[in-house]
Amino acid sequence: MRRNRLGKSDVHVTELGFGGGPLGGLFEAVDDDTAARALEAAWDSGIRYFDTSPHYGIGQSERRVGALLRGRPRDAWTLSTKVGRVLVPQDDAGRKDEAFEVAATHRRVWDFTRDGVLRSVEDSLTRMGVDRIDVLYLHDAEEHFEDALRDGYPALAELRAQGTVGAIGAGMYHSGKLTRLVEETDVDVVMLSGRYTLLDHSALDDLLPACEARGVSVLAASVFNSGVLATPRPSDGATYDYEPAGPRTLEHARRLAAVCEAHGVTLPAVAMDFPLHHPVVAGVVVGMRSAEEVRRNTEAYGRTVPAGLWADLRREGLLDARAPLPG
């Protein structure tokens, strides 16, 4: 599997990354055996970039990812996690977490201060049982952006200067705020959620040109827009950005699917391939919860997309004319 460098750092990632959100019980619970088989399948497929966060299952995803990686040679894999929420133990009282299907053993406290960042990193290293983190992101800072920019970024830059982490950046869905971060700081990479996909090209307006000008890499996450692009033919119950997809979105997705079918490839395969043709995109990160999902996604990633498909999508008015494409 191809590896690409993140910005000006020495960190490289495989072009297909494993997104650890589902291992935290996103949408539905995942047992330990299923999670372990998914991670093993990802490793066996050649994936060597694993992304996680304390937020995912209030630590469950980090523990599971760490269990796989600490048994592998340290120079063979790349690991990223995130800061911005500190986990505080509590009595779950039989309750479930509000965001993931896990027992509510901790509560999240927003904290982008230097002390909060350092505590979060220390806690993550302990949960995962690893000696260092390769990439560290400010996480979901849309509603706390000034705090993250003023306090969180300098803390990340300090950790990078010390060699505790190799590359730094932020993971958000708001391309405008990521653009400001890129223009005002010295980050290496941003993880963009759902804003450079077959359905949403809005990052072409601001973030992608800024990254190109500043030498910052992009990792494209949520390339299926939370579900509507994840199957060959989008169904009536498909979700878009974690909400039921509206009629116009479904119609757009089905038109995309029809062109894909006409060229003998699936919509998910094309959705994974599309972002990779922009010069600043170093990889796509896909959330996976089972070995079967890993198999499906790695097979889709490996498919060759016919050049004529891109021309037909353009002809149908389904792709922004500014989007770089092969050929």
C-alpha positions in Angstrom: 0.0 0.0 0.0 1.3 3.4 -0.9 2.7 5.7 1.8 2.7 9.4 1.7 4.5 12.1 3.8 2.6 14.5 6.0 3.6 18.1 5.2 7.2 18.8 6.0 7.3 16.3 8.8 9.1 12.9 8.8 5.8 11.1 9.4 4.4 8.9 6.6 1.0 7.3 6.4 -0.5 4.5 4.3 -2.9 6.0 1.8 -5.7 4.1 3.3 -6.0 4.6 7.1 -8.0 2.8 9.7 -10.5 5.1 11.5 -11.0 4.0 15.1 -14.4 5.6 15.8 -16.5 2.5 15.2 -14.3 0.5 17.6 -15.5 2.9 20.4 -19.1 1.7 19.8 -20.2 4.4 17.3 -23.8 3.7 16.3 -23.7 0.2 17.8 -21.7 -1.8 20.3 -18.6 -3.7 19.2 -17.3 -6.6 21.3 -13.6 -7.2 21.9 -13.3 -10.2 19.6 -14.9 -8.4 16.6 -12.7 -5.3 17.2 -9.6 -7.4 17.4 -10.4 -9.3 14.2 -11.0 -5.9 12.4 -7.7 -4.6 13.5 -5.9 -7.8 12.5 -7.6 -7.8 9.1 -6.5 -4.2 8.6 -2.9 -5.1 9.5 -3.0 -8.1 7.2 -4.3 -6.0 4.3 -1.3 -3.6 4.5 -2.9 -0.7 6.5 -0.3 0.8 8.7 -1.9 4.1 9.7 -4.3 3.9 12.7 -6.3 6.9 13.9 -8.1 7.0 17.2 -9.2 9.4 20.0 -10.1 9.5 23.7 -13.6 10.6 22.6 -14.2 7.3 20.7 -16.0 5.2 23.3 -14.4 7.2 26.2 -11.1 5.5 25.7 -12.3 2.1 24.4 -11.0 2.7 20.9 -7.6 3.8 22.1 -7.2 0.7 24.3 -8.2 -1.6 21.4 -5.9 0.1 18.9 -3.0 0.0 21.4 -3.5 -3.7 22.0 -2.8 -4.4 18.3 0.0 -2.0 17.8 2.2 -2.6 20.8 2.7 -6.2 19.6 4.1 -5.0 16.3 7.5 -3.4 15.4 7.4 0.3 16.4 8.8 1.5 13.1 6.2 -0.4 11.1 3.1 1.6 11.9 1.9 5.2 12.3 -0.5 6.2 15.1 -2.6 9.3 15.6 -4.8 10.4 18.4 -6.4 13.6 19.5 -6.7 16.2 22.3 -9.4 18.6 23.5 -11.4 16.4 25.8 -10.1 15.1 29.1 -11.7 11.9 30.4 -12.8 12.1 34.1 -13.8 8.8 35.8 -17.4 8.6 37.2 -19.8 6.0 38.5 -21.7 4.9 35.4 -24.8 4.0 37.5 -25.9 1.6 34.8 -26.0 4.4 32.2 -24.7 4.3 28.6 -22.4 7.0 27.2 -24.3 9.7 25.4 -22.3 9.3 22.2 -21.1 5.7 22.0 -22.5 2.3 23.0 -20.3 1.9 26.0 -20.9 2.1 29.8 -20.7 5.8 31.0 -17.6 5.1 33.1 -16.1 8.6 32.3 -17.3 12.0 31.4 -15.7 14.3 28.9 -14.4 17.8 29.9 -13.4 20.2 27.1 -9.9 21.4 27.8 -7.5 22.9 25.2 -5.2 24.4 27.8 -1.5 23.4 27.9 -2.1 21.3 31.0 -5.2 19.7 29.5 -3.3 18.8 26.4 -0.4 17.3 28.3 -2.8 15.4 30.6 -4.7 14.0 27.6 -1.5 12.9 25.9 -0.2 11.2 29.1 -3.6 9.4 29.5 -3.7 8.3 25.9 -0.2 6.8 26.1 -1.2 4.9 29.2 -4.4 3.6 27.7 -2.7 2.5 24.5 0.5 1.2 26.2 2.8 2.7 23.5 5.8 4.9 23.9 4.9 7.8 21.6 2.3 9.2 19.3 3.2 10.0 15.7 0.4 12.5 14.9 -1.6 14.6 17.4 -4.7 16.5 16.4 -6.8 19.2 18.1 -10.2 17.5 18.0 -13.7 18.9 17.2 -12.7 22.4 18.1 -15.4 24.1 16.1 -17.1 25.5 19.2 -13.9 26.1 21.1 -11.7 27.3 18.2 -10.2 30.4 19.9 -9.1 28.3 22.9 -7.7 25.7 20.6 -5.8 28.2 18.5 -4.5 30.3 21.5 -3.7 27.5 23.9 -4.0 24.1 22.2 -1.8 24.8 19.2 1.2 26.1 21.1 1.0 23.0 23.4 1.1 20.7 20.3 4.0 22.7 18.8 5.9 22.3 22.1 5.3 18.5 22.0 6.5 18.4 18.4 9.7 20.4 19.2 10.4 18.0 22.1 10.0 15.0 19.8 7.1 13.6 21.8 5.0 13.7 18.6 6.1 13.7 15.0 3.4 15.8 13.3 0.6 18.0 14.5 -2.7 19.4 13.2 -6.4 19.4 13.8 -9.4 17.2 12.9 -12.7 19.0 12.2 -15.5 19.3 9.7 -15.4 23.1 9.5 -13.1 23.8 6.5 -13.1 27.6 7.2 -11.7 27.2 10.7 -9.2 24.7 9.5 -8.2 27.2 6.8 -7.5 29.8 9.5 -5.5 27.3 11.5 -3.4 26.5 8.4 -2.8 30.1 7.6 -2.0 31.3 11.1 0.1 28.4 12.4 2.7 25.9 11.4 0.7 22.6 11.4 1.7 19.6 9.3 -1.6 18.1 8.5 -5.4 18.5 8.9 -8.0 15.7 9.1 -11.0 17.0 7.2 -14.3 15.3 7.9 -16.8 15.1 5.0 -16.0 18.3 3.2 -14.0 16.9 0.3 -16.1 14.0 -1.0 -18.1 13.1 -4.1 -21.0 14.9 -2.6 -19.4 17.9 -0.9 -16.6 19.8 -2.7 -16.7 22.9 -0.4 -13.1 22.5 0.8 -12.1 23.6 -2.7 -13.3 27.1 -1.8 -10.8 27.7 1.1 -8.9 24.8 2.8 -7.4 22.9 -0.1 -5.9 26.0 -1.7 -4.5 27.2 1.6 -3.0 23.8 2.3 -1.4 23.8 -1.1 0.1 27.2 -0.6 1.4 26.3 2.9 2.7 22.8 2.2 0.1 21.2 4.6 -1.2 17.7 4.0 -4.9 16.7 4.2 -6.3 13.4 5.4 -9.8 13.0 4.1 -12.2 11.4 6.6 -15.9 10.6 6.3 -15.5 10.1 2.6 -18.8 8.3 2.6 -20.5 11.3 4.3 -21.5 9.0 7.2 -23.2 6.4 5.1 -24.9 7.7 1.9 -21.9 6.8 -0.2 -21.0 3.6 1.6 -23.1 1.2 -0.5 -23.3 0.7 -4.2 -26.9 2.0 -4.3 -27.9 4.4 -1.6 -31.1 3.4 0.2 -34.0 5.5 1.5 -32.6 5.1 5.0 -29.1 6.3 4.2 -27.5 9.0 6.4 -25.7 12.1 5.3 -23.5 13.8 8.0 -25.1 11.6 10.7 -28.7 12.7 9.8 -31.2 11.2 7.4 -30.3 12.1 3.9 -32.8 14.5 2.3 -34.4 13.8 -1.1 -32.0 16.0 -3.1 -29.0 14.4 -1.5 -30.3 11.0 -2.2 -31.0 11.9 -5.8 -27.5 13.3 -6.2 -26.0 10.1 -4.6 -28.1 7.8 -6.8 -27.0 9.7 -9.9 -23.4 9.2 -8.9 -24.1 5.5 -8.3 -25.6 5.1 -11.7 -22.5 6.5 -13.4 -20.3 4.2 -11.3 -22.5 1.2 -12.3 -22.2 2.1 -16.0 -18.4 1.9 -15.7 -18.4 -1.4 -13.7 -17.2 0.1 -10.4 -19.0 0.7 -7.1 -19.9 4.0 -5.5 -17.8 3.3 -2.4 -14.7 2.6 -4.5 -15.1 5.9 -6.4 -15.8 7.8 -3.2 -12.5 6.5 -1.7 -10.6 7.3 -4.9 -11.9 10.8 -5.6 -10.1 12.8 -2.8 -6.7 11.1 -3.5 -6.4 12.9 -6.8 -6.0 16.3 -5.1 -2.2 17.0 -4.6 -2.6 17.9 -0.9 -4.5 14.8 0.1 -2.1 12.3 1.6 -4.7 9.6 2.3 -8.3 8.7 3.2 -9.3 7.5 6.7 -12.2 5.1 6.8 -13.9 3.9 10.0 -14.2 0.1 10.2 -15.8 -2.1 12.8 -15.4 -5.6 11.5 -13.1 -7.8 9.4 -15.7 -7.9 6.7 -15.8 -4.1 6.5 -12.0 -4.1 6.3 -12.1 -6.6 3.5 -14.8 -4.6 1.6 -13.0 -1.3 2.0 -9.5 -2.5 1.1 -10.9 -4.2 -2.0 -12.7 -1.0 -3.0 -9.5 1.0 -2.4 -7.6 -1.3 -4.7 -10.0 -1.0 -7.6 -8.9 1.0 -10.7 -11.4 3.7 -11.6 -11.9 4.0 -15.4 -10.8 7.4 -16.7 -14.1 7.7 -18.6 -16.0 7.7 -15.4 -14.6 11.0 -14.3 -15.5 12.6 -17.7 -19.0 11.3 -17.4 -19.4 12.7 -13.9 -18.2 16.1 -15.1 -20.6 15.9 -18.1 -23.5 15.1 -15.8 -22.6 18.2 -13.7 -21.8 16.0 -10.6 -18.2 17.1 -10.0 -16.8 20.6 -9.4 -14.8 21.7 -12.4 -12.0 22.7 -10.0 -11.5 19.2 -8.6 -8.2 17.6 -9.8 -8.7 14.3 -11.6 -6.4 11.8 -13.2 -5.3 12.4 -16.8 
